[in-house]
Coordinates of C-alpha atoms and ligand atoms in Angstrom, one line a residue:
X260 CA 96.4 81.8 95.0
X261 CA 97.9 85.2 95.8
X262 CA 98.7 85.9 99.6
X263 CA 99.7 88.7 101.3
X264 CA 100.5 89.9 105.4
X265 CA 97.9 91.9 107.1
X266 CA 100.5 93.5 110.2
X267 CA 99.0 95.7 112.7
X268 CA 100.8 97.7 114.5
X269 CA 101.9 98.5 118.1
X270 CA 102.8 95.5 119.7
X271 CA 105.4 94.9 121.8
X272 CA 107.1 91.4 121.1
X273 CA 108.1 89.5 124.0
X274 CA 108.7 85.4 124.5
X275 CA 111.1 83.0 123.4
X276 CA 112.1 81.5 119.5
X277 CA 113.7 78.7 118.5
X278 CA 115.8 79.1 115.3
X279 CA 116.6 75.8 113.0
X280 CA 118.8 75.3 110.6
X281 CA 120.6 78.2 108.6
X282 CA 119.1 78.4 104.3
X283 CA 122.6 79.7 103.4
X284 CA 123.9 76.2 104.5
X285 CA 121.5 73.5 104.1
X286 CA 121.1 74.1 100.5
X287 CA 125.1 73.8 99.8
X288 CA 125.1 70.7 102.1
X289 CA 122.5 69.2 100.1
X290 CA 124.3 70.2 97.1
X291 CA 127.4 68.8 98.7
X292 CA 125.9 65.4 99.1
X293 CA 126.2 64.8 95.5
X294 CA 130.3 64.5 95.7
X295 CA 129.6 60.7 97.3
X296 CA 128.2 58.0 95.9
X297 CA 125.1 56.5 98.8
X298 CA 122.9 57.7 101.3
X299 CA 123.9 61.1 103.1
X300 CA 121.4 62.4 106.2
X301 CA 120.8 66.2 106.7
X302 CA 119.7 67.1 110.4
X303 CA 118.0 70.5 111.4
X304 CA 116.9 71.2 108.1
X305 CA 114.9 74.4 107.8
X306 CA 110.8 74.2 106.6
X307 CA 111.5 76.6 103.8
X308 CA 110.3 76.7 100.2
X309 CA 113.9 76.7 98.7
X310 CA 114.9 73.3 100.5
X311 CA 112.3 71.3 98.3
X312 CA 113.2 73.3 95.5
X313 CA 117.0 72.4 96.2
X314 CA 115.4 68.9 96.2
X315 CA 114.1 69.2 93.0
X316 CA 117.4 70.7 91.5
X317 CA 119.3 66.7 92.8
X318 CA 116.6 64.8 91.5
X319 CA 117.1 66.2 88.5
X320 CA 120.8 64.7 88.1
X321 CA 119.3 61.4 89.5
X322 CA 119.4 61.3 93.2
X323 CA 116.5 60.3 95.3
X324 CA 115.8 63.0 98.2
X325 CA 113.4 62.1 101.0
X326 CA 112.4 65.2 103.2
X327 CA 110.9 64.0 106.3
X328 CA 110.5 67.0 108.8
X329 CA 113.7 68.6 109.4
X330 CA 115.3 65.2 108.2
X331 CA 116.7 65.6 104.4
X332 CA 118.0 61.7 103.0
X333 CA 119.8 61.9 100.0
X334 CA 120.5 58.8 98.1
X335 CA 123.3 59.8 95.5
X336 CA 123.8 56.9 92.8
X337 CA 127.2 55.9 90.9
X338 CA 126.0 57.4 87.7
X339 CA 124.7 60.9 88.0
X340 CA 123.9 63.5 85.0
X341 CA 125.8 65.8 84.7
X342 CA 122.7 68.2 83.6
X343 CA 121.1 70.8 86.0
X344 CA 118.8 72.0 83.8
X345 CA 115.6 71.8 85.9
X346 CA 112.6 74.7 86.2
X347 CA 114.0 74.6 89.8
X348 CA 117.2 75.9 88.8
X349 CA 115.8 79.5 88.1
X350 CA 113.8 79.8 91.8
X351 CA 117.2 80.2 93.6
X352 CA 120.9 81.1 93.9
X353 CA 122.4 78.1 95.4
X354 CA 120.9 76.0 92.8
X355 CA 124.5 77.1 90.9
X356 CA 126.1 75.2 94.1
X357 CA 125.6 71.8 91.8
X358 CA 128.3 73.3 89.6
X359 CA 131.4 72.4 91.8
X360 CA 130.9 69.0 92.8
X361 CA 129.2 68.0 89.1
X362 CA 132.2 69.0 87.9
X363 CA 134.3 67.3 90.8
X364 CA 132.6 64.1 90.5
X365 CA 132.0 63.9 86.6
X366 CA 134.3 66.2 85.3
X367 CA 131.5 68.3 83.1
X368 CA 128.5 70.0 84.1
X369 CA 125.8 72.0 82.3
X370 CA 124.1 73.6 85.0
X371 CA 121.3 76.5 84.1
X372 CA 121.9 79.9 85.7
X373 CA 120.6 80.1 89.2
X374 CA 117.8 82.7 89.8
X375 CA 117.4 83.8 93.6
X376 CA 116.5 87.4 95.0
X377 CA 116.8 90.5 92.6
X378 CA 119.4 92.3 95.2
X379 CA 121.4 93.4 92.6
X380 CA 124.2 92.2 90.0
X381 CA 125.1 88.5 90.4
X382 CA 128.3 87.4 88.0
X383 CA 129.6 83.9 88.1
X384 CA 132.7 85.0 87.0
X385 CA 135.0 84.2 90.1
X386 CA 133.0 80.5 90.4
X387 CA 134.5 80.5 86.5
X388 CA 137.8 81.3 87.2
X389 CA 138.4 78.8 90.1
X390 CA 137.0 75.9 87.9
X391 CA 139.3 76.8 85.0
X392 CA 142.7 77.5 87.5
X393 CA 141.6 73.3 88.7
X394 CA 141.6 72.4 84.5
X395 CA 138.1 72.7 83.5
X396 CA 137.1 75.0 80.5
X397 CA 134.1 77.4 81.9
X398 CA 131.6 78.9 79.4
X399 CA 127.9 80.4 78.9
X400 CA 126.0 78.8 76.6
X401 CA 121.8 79.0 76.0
X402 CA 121.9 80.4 80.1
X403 CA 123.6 77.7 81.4
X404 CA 127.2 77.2 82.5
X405 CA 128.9 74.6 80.5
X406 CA 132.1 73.3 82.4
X407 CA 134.4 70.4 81.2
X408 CA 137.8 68.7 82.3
X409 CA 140.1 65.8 81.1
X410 CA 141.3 65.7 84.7
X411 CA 141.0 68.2 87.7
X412 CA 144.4 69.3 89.5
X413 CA 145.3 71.5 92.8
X414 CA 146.1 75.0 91.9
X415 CA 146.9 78.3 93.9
X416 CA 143.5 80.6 93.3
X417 CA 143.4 84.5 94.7
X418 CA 139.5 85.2 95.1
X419 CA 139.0 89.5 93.7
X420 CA 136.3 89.4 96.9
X421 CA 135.2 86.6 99.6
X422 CA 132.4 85.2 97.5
X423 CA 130.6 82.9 99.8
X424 CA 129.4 81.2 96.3
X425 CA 132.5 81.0 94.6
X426 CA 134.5 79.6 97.6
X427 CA 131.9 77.0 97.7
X428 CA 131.7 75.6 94.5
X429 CA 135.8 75.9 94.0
X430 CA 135.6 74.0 97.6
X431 CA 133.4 71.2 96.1
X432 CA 135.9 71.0 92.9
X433 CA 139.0 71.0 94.5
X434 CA 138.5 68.2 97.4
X435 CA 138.0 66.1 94.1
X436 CA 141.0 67.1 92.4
X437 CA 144.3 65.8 92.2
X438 CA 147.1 67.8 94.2
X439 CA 146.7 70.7 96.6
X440 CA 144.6 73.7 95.8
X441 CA 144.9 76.8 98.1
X442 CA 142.2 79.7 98.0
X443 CA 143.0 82.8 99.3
X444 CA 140.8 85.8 100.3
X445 CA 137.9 82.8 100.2
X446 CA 135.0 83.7 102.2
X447 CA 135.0 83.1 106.1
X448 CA 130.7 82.9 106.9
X449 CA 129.7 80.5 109.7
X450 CA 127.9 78.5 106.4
X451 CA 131.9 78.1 105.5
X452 CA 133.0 76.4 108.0
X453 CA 130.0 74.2 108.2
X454 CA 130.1 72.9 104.9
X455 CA 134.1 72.4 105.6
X456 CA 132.8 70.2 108.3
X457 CA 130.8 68.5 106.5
X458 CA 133.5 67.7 103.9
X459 CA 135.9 66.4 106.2
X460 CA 133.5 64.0 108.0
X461 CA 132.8 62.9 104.3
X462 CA 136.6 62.4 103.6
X463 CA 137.7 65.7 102.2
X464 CA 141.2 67.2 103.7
X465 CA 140.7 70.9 103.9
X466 CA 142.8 73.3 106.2
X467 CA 141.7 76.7 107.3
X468 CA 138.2 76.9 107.2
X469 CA 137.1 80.0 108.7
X470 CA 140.5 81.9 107.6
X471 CA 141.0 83.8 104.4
X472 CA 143.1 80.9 103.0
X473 CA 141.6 77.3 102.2
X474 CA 144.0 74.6 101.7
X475 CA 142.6 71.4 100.6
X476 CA 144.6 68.2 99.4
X477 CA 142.7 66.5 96.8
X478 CA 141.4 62.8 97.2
X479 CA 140.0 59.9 95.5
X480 CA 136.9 59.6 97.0
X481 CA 134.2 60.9 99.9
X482 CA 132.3 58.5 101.4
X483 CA 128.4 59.6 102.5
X484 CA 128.0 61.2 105.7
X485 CA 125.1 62.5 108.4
X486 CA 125.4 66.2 109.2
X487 CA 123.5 68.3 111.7
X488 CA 123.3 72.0 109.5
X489 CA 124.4 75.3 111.7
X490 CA 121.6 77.4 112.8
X491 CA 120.7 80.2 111.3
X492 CA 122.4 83.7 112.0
X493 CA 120.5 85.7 109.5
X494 CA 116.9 84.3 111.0
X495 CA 118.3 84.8 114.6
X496 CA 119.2 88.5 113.8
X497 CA 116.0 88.5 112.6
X498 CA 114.8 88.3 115.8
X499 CA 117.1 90.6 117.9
X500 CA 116.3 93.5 115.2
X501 CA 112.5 92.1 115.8
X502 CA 112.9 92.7 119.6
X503 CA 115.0 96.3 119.4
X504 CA 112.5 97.6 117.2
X505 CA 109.4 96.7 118.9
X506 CA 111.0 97.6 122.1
X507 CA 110.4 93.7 123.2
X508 CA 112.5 90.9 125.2
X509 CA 113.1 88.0 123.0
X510 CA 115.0 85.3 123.8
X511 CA 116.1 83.2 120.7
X512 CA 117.7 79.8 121.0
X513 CA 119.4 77.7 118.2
X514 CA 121.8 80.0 117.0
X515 CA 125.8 80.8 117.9
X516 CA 125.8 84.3 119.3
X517 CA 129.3 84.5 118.4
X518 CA 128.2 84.3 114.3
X519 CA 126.4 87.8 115.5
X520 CA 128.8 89.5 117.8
X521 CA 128.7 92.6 115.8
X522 CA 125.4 92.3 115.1
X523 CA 124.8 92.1 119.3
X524 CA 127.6 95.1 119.5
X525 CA 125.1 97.3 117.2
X526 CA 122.1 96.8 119.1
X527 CA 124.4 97.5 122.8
X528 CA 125.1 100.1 121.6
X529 CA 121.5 101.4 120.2
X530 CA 120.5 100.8 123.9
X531 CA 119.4 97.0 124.2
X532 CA 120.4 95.0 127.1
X533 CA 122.0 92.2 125.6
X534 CA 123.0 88.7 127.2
X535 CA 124.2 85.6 125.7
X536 CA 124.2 81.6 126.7
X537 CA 125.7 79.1 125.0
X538 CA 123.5 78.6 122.1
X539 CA 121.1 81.5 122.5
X540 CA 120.8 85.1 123.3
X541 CA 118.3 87.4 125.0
X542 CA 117.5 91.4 123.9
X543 CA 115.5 93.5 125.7
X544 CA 115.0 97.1 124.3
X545 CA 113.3 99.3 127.1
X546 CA 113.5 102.7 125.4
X547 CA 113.6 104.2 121.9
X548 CA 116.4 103.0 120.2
X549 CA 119.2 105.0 119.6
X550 CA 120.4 105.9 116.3
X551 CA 123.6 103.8 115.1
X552 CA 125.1 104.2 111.7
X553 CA 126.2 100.6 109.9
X554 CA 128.0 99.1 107.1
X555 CA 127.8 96.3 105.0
X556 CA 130.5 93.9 104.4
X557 CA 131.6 90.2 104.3
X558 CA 131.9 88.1 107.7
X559 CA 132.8 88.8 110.1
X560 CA 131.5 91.9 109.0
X561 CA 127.9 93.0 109.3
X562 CA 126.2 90.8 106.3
X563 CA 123.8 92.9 103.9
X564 CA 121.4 90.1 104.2
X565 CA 120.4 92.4 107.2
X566 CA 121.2 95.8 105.8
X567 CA 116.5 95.9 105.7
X568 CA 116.5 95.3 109.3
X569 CA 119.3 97.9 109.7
X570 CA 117.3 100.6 108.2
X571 CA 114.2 99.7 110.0
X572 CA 115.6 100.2 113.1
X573 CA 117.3 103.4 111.9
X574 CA 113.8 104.9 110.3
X575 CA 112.4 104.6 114.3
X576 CA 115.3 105.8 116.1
X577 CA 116.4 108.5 117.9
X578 CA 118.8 110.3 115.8
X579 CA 120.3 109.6 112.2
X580 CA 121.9 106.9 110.8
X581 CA 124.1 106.4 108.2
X582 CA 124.2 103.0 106.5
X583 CA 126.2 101.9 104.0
X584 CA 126.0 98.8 101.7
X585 CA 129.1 97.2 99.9
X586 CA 127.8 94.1 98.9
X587 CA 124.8 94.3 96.7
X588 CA 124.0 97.6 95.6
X589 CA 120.4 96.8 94.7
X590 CA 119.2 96.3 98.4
X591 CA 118.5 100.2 98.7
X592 CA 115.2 99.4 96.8
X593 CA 113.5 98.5 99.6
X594 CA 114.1 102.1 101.2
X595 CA 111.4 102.9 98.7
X596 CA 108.8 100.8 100.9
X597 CA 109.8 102.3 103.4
X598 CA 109.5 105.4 102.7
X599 CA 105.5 104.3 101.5
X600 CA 105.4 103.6 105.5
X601 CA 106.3 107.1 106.7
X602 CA 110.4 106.5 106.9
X603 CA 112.5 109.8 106.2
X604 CA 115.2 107.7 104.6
X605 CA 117.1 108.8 101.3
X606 CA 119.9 107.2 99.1
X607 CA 123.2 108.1 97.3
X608 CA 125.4 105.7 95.4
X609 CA 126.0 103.1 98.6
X610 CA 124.7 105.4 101.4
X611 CA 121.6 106.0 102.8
X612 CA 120.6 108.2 105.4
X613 CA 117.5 107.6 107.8
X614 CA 116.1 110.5 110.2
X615 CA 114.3 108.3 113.1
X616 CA 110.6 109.3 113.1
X617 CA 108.4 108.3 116.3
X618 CA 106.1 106.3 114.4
X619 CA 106.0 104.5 111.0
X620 CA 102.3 105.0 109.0
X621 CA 100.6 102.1 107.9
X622 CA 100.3 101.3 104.1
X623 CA 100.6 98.8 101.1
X624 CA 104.1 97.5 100.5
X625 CA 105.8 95.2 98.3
X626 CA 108.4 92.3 99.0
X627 CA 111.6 92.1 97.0
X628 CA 113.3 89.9 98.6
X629 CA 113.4 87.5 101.8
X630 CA 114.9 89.5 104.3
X631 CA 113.6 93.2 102.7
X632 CA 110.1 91.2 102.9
X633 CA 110.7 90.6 106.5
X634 CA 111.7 93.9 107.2
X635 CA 108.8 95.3 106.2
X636 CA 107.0 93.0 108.3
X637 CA 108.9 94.7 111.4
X638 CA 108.4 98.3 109.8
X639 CA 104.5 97.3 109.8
X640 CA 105.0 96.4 113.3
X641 CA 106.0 99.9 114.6
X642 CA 103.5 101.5 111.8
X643 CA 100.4 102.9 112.6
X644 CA 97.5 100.8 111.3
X645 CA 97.2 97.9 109.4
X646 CA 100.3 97.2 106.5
X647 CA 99.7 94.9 104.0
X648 CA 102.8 93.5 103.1
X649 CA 102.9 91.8 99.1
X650 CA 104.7 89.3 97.3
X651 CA 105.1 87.3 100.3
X652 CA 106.5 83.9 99.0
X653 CA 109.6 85.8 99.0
X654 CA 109.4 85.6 102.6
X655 CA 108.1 81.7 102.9
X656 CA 111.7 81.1 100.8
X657 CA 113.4 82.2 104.3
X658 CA 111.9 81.9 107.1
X659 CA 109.9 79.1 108.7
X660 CA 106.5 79.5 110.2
X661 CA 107.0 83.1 110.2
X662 CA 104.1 84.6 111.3
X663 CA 103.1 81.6 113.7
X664 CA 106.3 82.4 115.6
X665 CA 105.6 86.6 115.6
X666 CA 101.9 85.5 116.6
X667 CA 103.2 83.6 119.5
X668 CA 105.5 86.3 120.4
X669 CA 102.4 88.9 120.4
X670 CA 102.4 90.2 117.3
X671 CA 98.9 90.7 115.4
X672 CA 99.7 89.2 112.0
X673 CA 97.3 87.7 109.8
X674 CA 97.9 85.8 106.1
X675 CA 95.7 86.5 104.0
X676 CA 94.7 84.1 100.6
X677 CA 92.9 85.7 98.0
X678 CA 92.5 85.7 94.0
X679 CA 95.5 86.4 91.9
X680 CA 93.9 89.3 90.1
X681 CA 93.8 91.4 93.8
X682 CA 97.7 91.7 93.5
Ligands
UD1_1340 C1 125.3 84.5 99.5 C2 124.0 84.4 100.2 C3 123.3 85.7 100.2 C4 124.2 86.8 100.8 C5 125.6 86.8 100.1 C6 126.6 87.7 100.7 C7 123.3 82.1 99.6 C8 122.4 81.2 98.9 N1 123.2 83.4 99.5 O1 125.1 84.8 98.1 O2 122.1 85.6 101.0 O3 123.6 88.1 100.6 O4 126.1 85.5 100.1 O5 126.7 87.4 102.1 O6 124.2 81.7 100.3 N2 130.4 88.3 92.9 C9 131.1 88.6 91.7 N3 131.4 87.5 91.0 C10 131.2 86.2 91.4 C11 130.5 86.0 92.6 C12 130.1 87.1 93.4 O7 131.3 89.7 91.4 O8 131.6 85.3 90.6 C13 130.0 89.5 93.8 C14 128.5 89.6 93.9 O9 128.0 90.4 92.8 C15 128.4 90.4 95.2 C16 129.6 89.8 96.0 O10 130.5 89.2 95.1 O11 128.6 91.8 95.0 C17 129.2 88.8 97.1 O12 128.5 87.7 96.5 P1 128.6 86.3 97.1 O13 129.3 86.3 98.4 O14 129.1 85.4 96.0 O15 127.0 86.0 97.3 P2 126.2 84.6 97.1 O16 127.1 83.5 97.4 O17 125.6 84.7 95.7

């Protein structure tokens, strides 16, 4: 069954959110619990497609995953496979987050190459690097990465860029190895430190997380653990971008404003009053935004996960904005869609440049991602008309009860089924 978002627009959101557990973290938890032989319990799991799917992917090696509401129990056994080979491998990225603690635990790992949103080029060539600096050979062979090790040992490893993906899976490696490993320029996301915590609850010694350099000191063994995952930063922007642009008052609860100071800095600045608690915020935009220019970079910079909500806001501001994306150059497609909805938005190499326009028009638009999928669901909000946004699994792989909670909030969103050969 094909589905697709009827979004009409004009309304103004207004109410409260709760935000659960972050996707960027749970799935490298999960993927985590595979460095300790028994029973490890994940807390404020998200109700998203790719958690399943990450289920499917340990399963596969020969654990046996319970999901239970936001409960995830994963019973890891002595012997695992050291094969990742699944059909689930190919639905997401962090499917490839298997790779370090395979190799931790078994010393060798086949694991097929991860699939995930088309956002642009996606090399494993730093997660390749690390493995082979701890001892492990690191190849490509019939699309999967084959990995192997007499013995893993501590080694000093210099990251080209802050990979969030490649300090994970040298992380899961390393806490296994023998000796001390440091990694520098390693990345310093919220997820980070959260799956740090995890470790050392499970055993793991591991200085730094947070900073640019990771020291761990290898043991023999981690012991299972239960672990309550980080909520989710990307969702809870989501959310302030959903308020700014609809010139709405959300409150959202669950998430760390401090994981979106900038973020909350931007939208100040574009004229939102902004006011954080403990573990929540509240944005109200009263007028038309103002236009504010951004750019994309690692934490704590402004992630490109939200570079779609950053030229949404733009296309409906006063003024022009420049943004500029450093991360994955790909994400620009989606200024295509917008332009479909009446944006005056054009690209150059990493630059694009959006003229705010009163109103957005309504009109068909296609999905390519999670969040340029729920950008368009906030464009279709300020549109004229009715949008039909496509390809809307993209979307279910992100974000829980989406348009229940933009529903509740006073949104008019409706999901509509119908047969494949409509799309
Ligand atoms: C994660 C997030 C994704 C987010 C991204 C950047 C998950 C499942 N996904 O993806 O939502 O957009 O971080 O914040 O957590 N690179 C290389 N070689 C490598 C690895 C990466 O060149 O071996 C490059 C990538 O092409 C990209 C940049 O490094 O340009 C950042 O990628 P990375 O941080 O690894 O992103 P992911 O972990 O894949």
């Amino acid at each position: 069954m094909t589905e697709h978002f009827d979004v009409t627009g004009g309304a103004r959101l207004a109410g409260e959110v709760q935000v659960v557990g972050a996707k960027n973290s749970v799935l490298k938890l999960m993927a985590a619990a595979l460095l300790a032989e028994g029973t490890t319990t994940i807390t404020n799991c998200p109700t998203i497609l790719d958690v399943p799917l990450m289920a499917d992917v340990l399963r596969s090696v020969g654990c046996e995953v319970v999901l239970e509401g936001d409960v995830a129990t994963i019973t890891t056994p002595a012997e695992l496979s050291h094969r990742a080979d699944s059909a689930a491998m190919g639905k997401l990225r962090a499917s490839v987050c298997v790779l370090g603690p395979l190799v931790g635990r078994l010393k060798r790992a086949v694991v097929a190459l991860p699939g995930g949103d088309a956002i642009g080029s996606r090399p494993l060539d730093m997660h390749q690097n690390g493995l082979r600096k701890l001892g492990a050979s690191s190849e490509i062979a019939h699309g999967c990465v084959v990995a192997e090790a007499t013995g893993l040992h501590g080694a000093q490893i210099w990251l080209d860029f802050p990979s969030v993906g490649a300090t994970e899976n040298i992380l899961m490696a390393a806490v296994l190895a023998k000796g001390t490993t440091v990694i520098d320029n390693a990345a310093r996301e919220p997820e980070i430190i959260d799956i740090c915590l995890m470790l050392q609850r499970m055993g793991a010694q591991i200085e730094g997380a947070g900073t640019s350099t990771l020291t761990v000191q290898g043991v023999d063994e981690l012991r299972p653990t239960t672990h309550q995952v980080i909520g989710d930063r990307i969702v809870g922007a989501t959310w302030a971008f959903a308020a700014a642009t609809t010139r709405g008052d959300i409150t959202v609860r669950g998430v760390n404003p401090h994981h979106l100071d900038l973020v909350l800095e931007k939208l100040r600045v574009a004229g939102a009053d902004v006011t954080t608690y403990d573990d929540a915020f509240r944005i109200v935009q009263h007028d038309r935004p103002k236009a504010v220019d951004f750019v994309t970079l690692p934490y704590p910079g402004f992630a490109t996960d939200l570079q779609p909500f950053a030229v949404t806001l733009s296309a409906i501001s006063d003024g022009t904005s420049m943004i500029t994306e450093n991360v994955y150059e790909a994400r620009f497609r989606f200024i295509d869609e917008m332009v479909r909805l009446g944006a005056d938005a054009r690209t150059d190499g990493h630059h694009a440049v959006v003229r705010g326009v009163e109103r957005l028009s309504s009109a068909p638009v296609w999905a390519s991602d999670i969040r340029a999928g729920a950008g368009l669901v906030l464009a279709g909000l300020c549109a004229e008309g009715t949008t039909e946004v496509w390809d809307v699994f993209h979307i279910d792989r992100g974000y829980p009860h989406f348009v229940e909670n933009l529903n509740r909030l006073g949104a008019h969103i409706e999901r509509v089924e119908h047969a494949p050969d409509r799309a």
